[in-house]
Amino acid sequence: MSVSLDYHPPTEPWLDILYQDKDIIVLNKPSGLLTNPGRGPELADSLFSRVKAEYELSQLVHRLDLSTSGVVVMALRRNAERELKRQFAERLVKKRYLAVVAGRPETLSGSIDLPLAVDADRAPKQKVCKLHGKAALTHYRVLQHLSNSAVMELRPVTGRSHQLRLHMLALGHPILGDAFYADDKALAAAPRLLLHAAQLQLQHPYSGKLLDFSANTDFISASGQLNWPTTDFAC
């Protein structure tokens, strides 16, 4: 992952733990913190390295982008790691994101089925590629129309890199604050990427019990209530 050397991850709280038992730990990752360490000592701080310092056997099972906030689950035992990775690989984990996008989508709900591939000339950016891309499917719903933006609920079926950011761009409504894909106006409309992993539903790796985790963010609650009035922007 290519990240600017000007990396100053948030430190308060050091770890926002939503749930923990002997098998898993669930956290609310803030925007601006890497999920796993990057290359070089200046990028060593990450959600995973913080958890690893306290739980030596912890293992990553999925990731969020640097700029994306929200729910992340990690395994605390090897057997739990294998089972959680199986659930993600078989698309059994249900994910719900919240975003604020530029413009007002005319279609209030729908699905985006566009394959994605790395953009070799502009890595780590991705691109829609029907010839060589991997299948990517996102269901979306408009929760609230603002004067020139909208609060969206996004439910990805697949988990491709930058999937939600590219699918919203393909819909004609880039996510506000997206430094990779938004135009200048949409980028300047927010001090961070307005994308949050609000909910994660999975089976406990040992008991099989259905677990449902959610987390609020600074710009919108997990229920979809906008609480940051500065996200709208002028035409």
Coordinates of C-alpha atoms in Angstrom, one line a residue:
M1 CA 0.0 0.0 0.0
S2 CA 1.4 3.4 -0.9
V3 CA 0.9 5.9 1.9
S4 CA 2.3 9.3 2.3
L5 CA 5.2 9.5 4.8
D6 CA 3.2 12.3 6.6
Y7 CA 1.5 9.6 8.6
H8 CA 0.1 10.8 12.0
P9 CA -2.4 8.2 13.1
P10 CA -4.9 9.1 15.9
T11 CA -4.0 7.8 19.3
E12 CA -7.1 8.6 21.4
P13 CA -8.5 6.1 22.1
W14 CA -5.5 3.8 21.6
L15 CA -7.9 0.9 21.0
D16 CA -11.7 1.3 20.8
I17 CA -12.7 -2.3 21.8
L18 CA -16.4 -3.2 21.0
Y19 CA -16.2 -6.8 22.1
Q20 CA -13.7 -9.4 23.3
D21 CA -13.6 -13.0 24.4
K22 CA -10.9 -15.7 24.3
D23 CA -11.3 -16.2 20.5
I24 CA -12.0 -12.8 18.9
I25 CA -11.6 -9.1 19.4
V26 CA -13.8 -6.5 17.7
L27 CA -12.7 -2.9 17.3
N28 CA -13.8 0.4 15.9
K29 CA -10.9 1.6 13.7
P30 CA -10.6 5.4 13.3
S31 CA -10.0 7.0 10.0
G32 CA -6.3 7.7 9.5
L33 CA -5.0 4.5 11.1
L34 CA -3.7 1.7 9.0
T35 CA -5.3 -1.7 9.7
N36 CA -1.9 -3.5 9.3
P37 CA 1.6 -2.0 9.2
G38 CA 3.0 -0.5 6.0
R39 CA 6.5 -0.7 4.7
G40 CA 9.1 1.1 6.8
P41 CA 9.3 2.1 10.5
E42 CA 7.3 5.3 9.9
L43 CA 4.3 3.2 9.0
A44 CA 4.7 0.6 11.8
D45 CA 1.8 1.9 13.9
S46 CA -1.5 0.2 13.0
L47 CA -4.6 -1.3 14.5
F48 CA -3.1 -4.8 14.2
S49 CA 0.3 -3.8 15.7
R50 CA -1.5 -2.3 18.7
V51 CA -3.6 -5.4 19.2
K52 CA -0.6 -7.6 18.6
A53 CA 1.4 -5.8 21.4
E54 CA -1.3 -7.0 23.9
Y55 CA -2.4 -10.3 22.3
E56 CA 0.6 -12.1 20.8
L57 CA -1.4 -14.7 18.9
S58 CA -3.8 -12.2 17.3
Q59 CA -4.3 -12.5 13.6
L60 CA -5.9 -10.3 10.9
V61 CA -8.8 -11.8 9.0
H62 CA -9.9 -8.7 6.9
R63 CA -8.9 -5.1 6.4
L64 CA -10.2 -1.6 6.0
D65 CA -8.5 1.1 4.0
L66 CA -6.5 3.7 5.9
S67 CA -9.1 6.4 5.4
T68 CA -12.1 4.2 6.2
S69 CA -13.3 3.9 9.8
G70 CA -15.4 1.2 11.4
V71 CA -15.8 -2.3 12.6
V72 CA -12.8 -4.7 12.4
V73 CA -12.7 -8.2 13.8
M74 CA -9.4 -10.1 14.6
A75 CA -8.8 -13.6 15.7
L76 CA -7.0 -14.3 19.0
R77 CA -6.4 -18.0 18.4
R78 CA -5.3 -20.0 15.3
N79 CA -8.5 -22.0 15.0
A80 CA -10.6 -18.9 15.2
E81 CA -8.5 -17.3 12.5
R82 CA -9.1 -20.2 10.1
E83 CA -12.8 -20.2 10.7
L84 CA -13.2 -16.4 10.3
K85 CA -11.2 -16.4 7.1
R86 CA -13.5 -19.2 5.8
Q87 CA -16.5 -17.1 6.5
F88 CA -15.1 -14.1 4.7
A89 CA -13.9 -16.2 1.8
E90 CA -17.3 -17.8 1.4
R91 CA -19.1 -14.5 1.7
L92 CA -21.0 -15.5 4.9
V93 CA -20.0 -12.3 6.7
K94 CA -22.6 -9.5 6.3
K95 CA -21.2 -6.0 6.0
R96 CA -23.0 -2.6 6.2
Y97 CA -21.3 0.7 5.4
L98 CA -22.5 4.3 5.6
A99 CA -21.2 7.0 3.3
V100 CA -21.9 10.5 2.2
V101 CA -21.7 11.0 -1.5
A102 CA -21.7 14.0 -3.9
G103 CA -25.0 14.7 -5.6
R104 CA -28.4 13.2 -5.2
P105 CA -28.9 9.8 -6.7
E106 CA -32.2 9.6 -8.6
T107 CA -32.5 5.8 -8.0
L108 CA -33.1 5.3 -4.3
S109 CA -31.9 1.7 -4.2
G110 CA -30.2 -0.8 -6.5
S111 CA -27.1 -2.9 -7.1
I112 CA -23.8 -2.2 -8.9
D113 CA -22.2 -5.2 -10.5
L114 CA -18.9 -4.1 -12.0
P115 CA -15.6 -6.1 -12.0
L116 CA -12.5 -4.4 -10.6
A117 CA -8.8 -4.7 -11.2
V118 CA -5.7 -2.9 -10.1
D119 CA -4.8 0.1 -12.2
A120 CA -1.2 -0.8 -13.1
D121 CA -0.3 2.7 -14.2
R122 CA -1.7 4.3 -11.0
A123 CA -1.3 1.7 -8.3
P124 CA -2.6 1.4 -5.6
K125 CA -5.6 2.8 -7.4
Q126 CA -8.1 0.3 -8.8
K127 CA -10.3 0.5 -11.9
V128 CA -13.4 -1.0 -13.5
C129 CA -12.2 -3.7 -15.9
K130 CA -14.7 -5.9 -17.6
L131 CA -12.0 -7.9 -19.4
H132 CA -9.6 -8.8 -16.5
G133 CA -11.4 -7.6 -13.4
K134 CA -12.6 -9.7 -10.5
A135 CA -16.4 -9.8 -9.8
A136 CA -17.6 -7.1 -7.4
L137 CA -21.2 -6.6 -6.3
T138 CA -22.6 -3.8 -4.0
H139 CA -26.2 -3.2 -3.0
Y140 CA -27.0 0.4 -2.1
R141 CA -29.8 2.5 -0.7
V142 CA -30.3 6.2 -0.2
L143 CA -31.0 7.0 3.4
Q144 CA -31.2 10.8 3.2
H145 CA -31.0 13.4 0.4
L146 CA -29.3 16.7 1.3
S147 CA -29.2 19.8 -0.8
N148 CA -26.4 18.5 -3.0
S149 CA -25.2 15.2 -1.4
A150 CA -26.7 12.1 0.0
V151 CA -26.3 9.7 2.9
M152 CA -26.0 6.1 1.6
E153 CA -26.2 2.7 3.0
L154 CA -23.8 0.3 1.2
R155 CA -23.8 -3.5 1.5
P156 CA -20.9 -5.1 -0.4
V157 CA -21.3 -8.8 -1.2
T158 CA -17.7 -9.1 -2.3
G159 CA -14.7 -7.4 -0.7
R160 CA -12.5 -6.0 -3.4
S161 CA -10.0 -3.3 -2.8
H162 CA -11.6 0.2 -3.1
Q163 CA -14.9 -1.5 -4.1
L164 CA -17.3 0.9 -2.5
R165 CA -15.3 4.0 -3.6
L166 CA -15.2 2.8 -7.2
H167 CA -18.8 1.7 -7.3
M168 CA -20.0 5.0 -6.0
L169 CA -17.8 6.7 -8.6
A170 CA -19.3 4.5 -11.3
L171 CA -22.8 5.5 -10.1
G172 CA -21.8 9.1 -10.7
H173 CA -21.6 10.0 -7.0
P174 CA -18.1 9.8 -5.5
I175 CA -17.7 9.6 -1.8
L176 CA -16.9 13.0 -0.2
G177 CA -13.3 13.4 0.9
D178 CA -12.0 10.6 -1.3
A179 CA -8.4 11.5 -2.2
F180 CA -8.2 8.8 -4.8
Y181 CA -11.4 9.1 -6.8
A182 CA -13.3 12.2 -6.0
D183 CA -13.1 15.4 -8.1
D184 CA -11.7 18.6 -6.4
K185 CA -15.0 19.8 -5.2
A186 CA -16.1 16.5 -3.6
L187 CA -12.6 16.0 -2.1
A188 CA -12.7 19.5 -0.5
A189 CA -16.2 18.9 0.9
A190 CA -14.9 16.8 3.8
P191 CA -11.7 16.6 5.9
R192 CA -11.7 12.8 5.7
L193 CA -13.2 10.0 3.5
L194 CA -16.8 9.8 4.6
L195 CA -17.0 6.0 4.5
H196 CA -17.6 4.0 7.7
A197 CA -18.0 0.2 8.3
A198 CA -21.0 0.6 10.5
Q199 CA -22.0 -3.1 11.0
L200 CA -20.5 -6.5 10.8
Q201 CA -22.4 -9.8 11.2
L202 CA -20.7 -13.2 11.5
Q203 CA -20.9 -16.5 13.3
H204 CA -18.7 -17.0 16.4
P205 CA -15.8 -19.3 15.3
Y206 CA -16.4 -21.8 18.1
S207 CA -20.0 -21.6 19.3
G208 CA -21.5 -20.8 15.9
K209 CA -23.7 -18.1 17.5
L210 CA -24.7 -15.3 15.2
L211 CA -22.9 -12.1 16.4
D212 CA -23.8 -8.6 15.2
F213 CA -21.5 -5.7 15.9
S214 CA -22.0 -2.0 15.1
A215 CA -20.1 1.3 15.7
N216 CA -20.9 4.9 15.3
T217 CA -18.6 7.4 13.6
D218 CA -17.9 11.1 13.8
F219 CA -20.1 12.0 10.8
I220 CA -23.1 9.6 11.0
S221 CA -24.6 7.2 13.5
A222 CA -24.9 3.4 12.7
S223 CA -28.6 3.9 12.3
G224 CA -28.0 6.4 9.5
Q225 CA -28.7 9.7 11.3
L226 CA -26.5 12.5 10.0
N227 CA -24.7 14.3 12.8
W228 CA -22.1 16.4 11.0
P229 CA -23.9 19.3 9.3
T230 CA -20.8 20.5 7.5
T231 CA -20.8 17.5 5.1
D232 CA -23.1 19.2 2.5
F233 CA -21.5 21.5 0.0
A234 CA -22.5 24.2 -2.4
C235 CA -23.1 23.7 -6.2

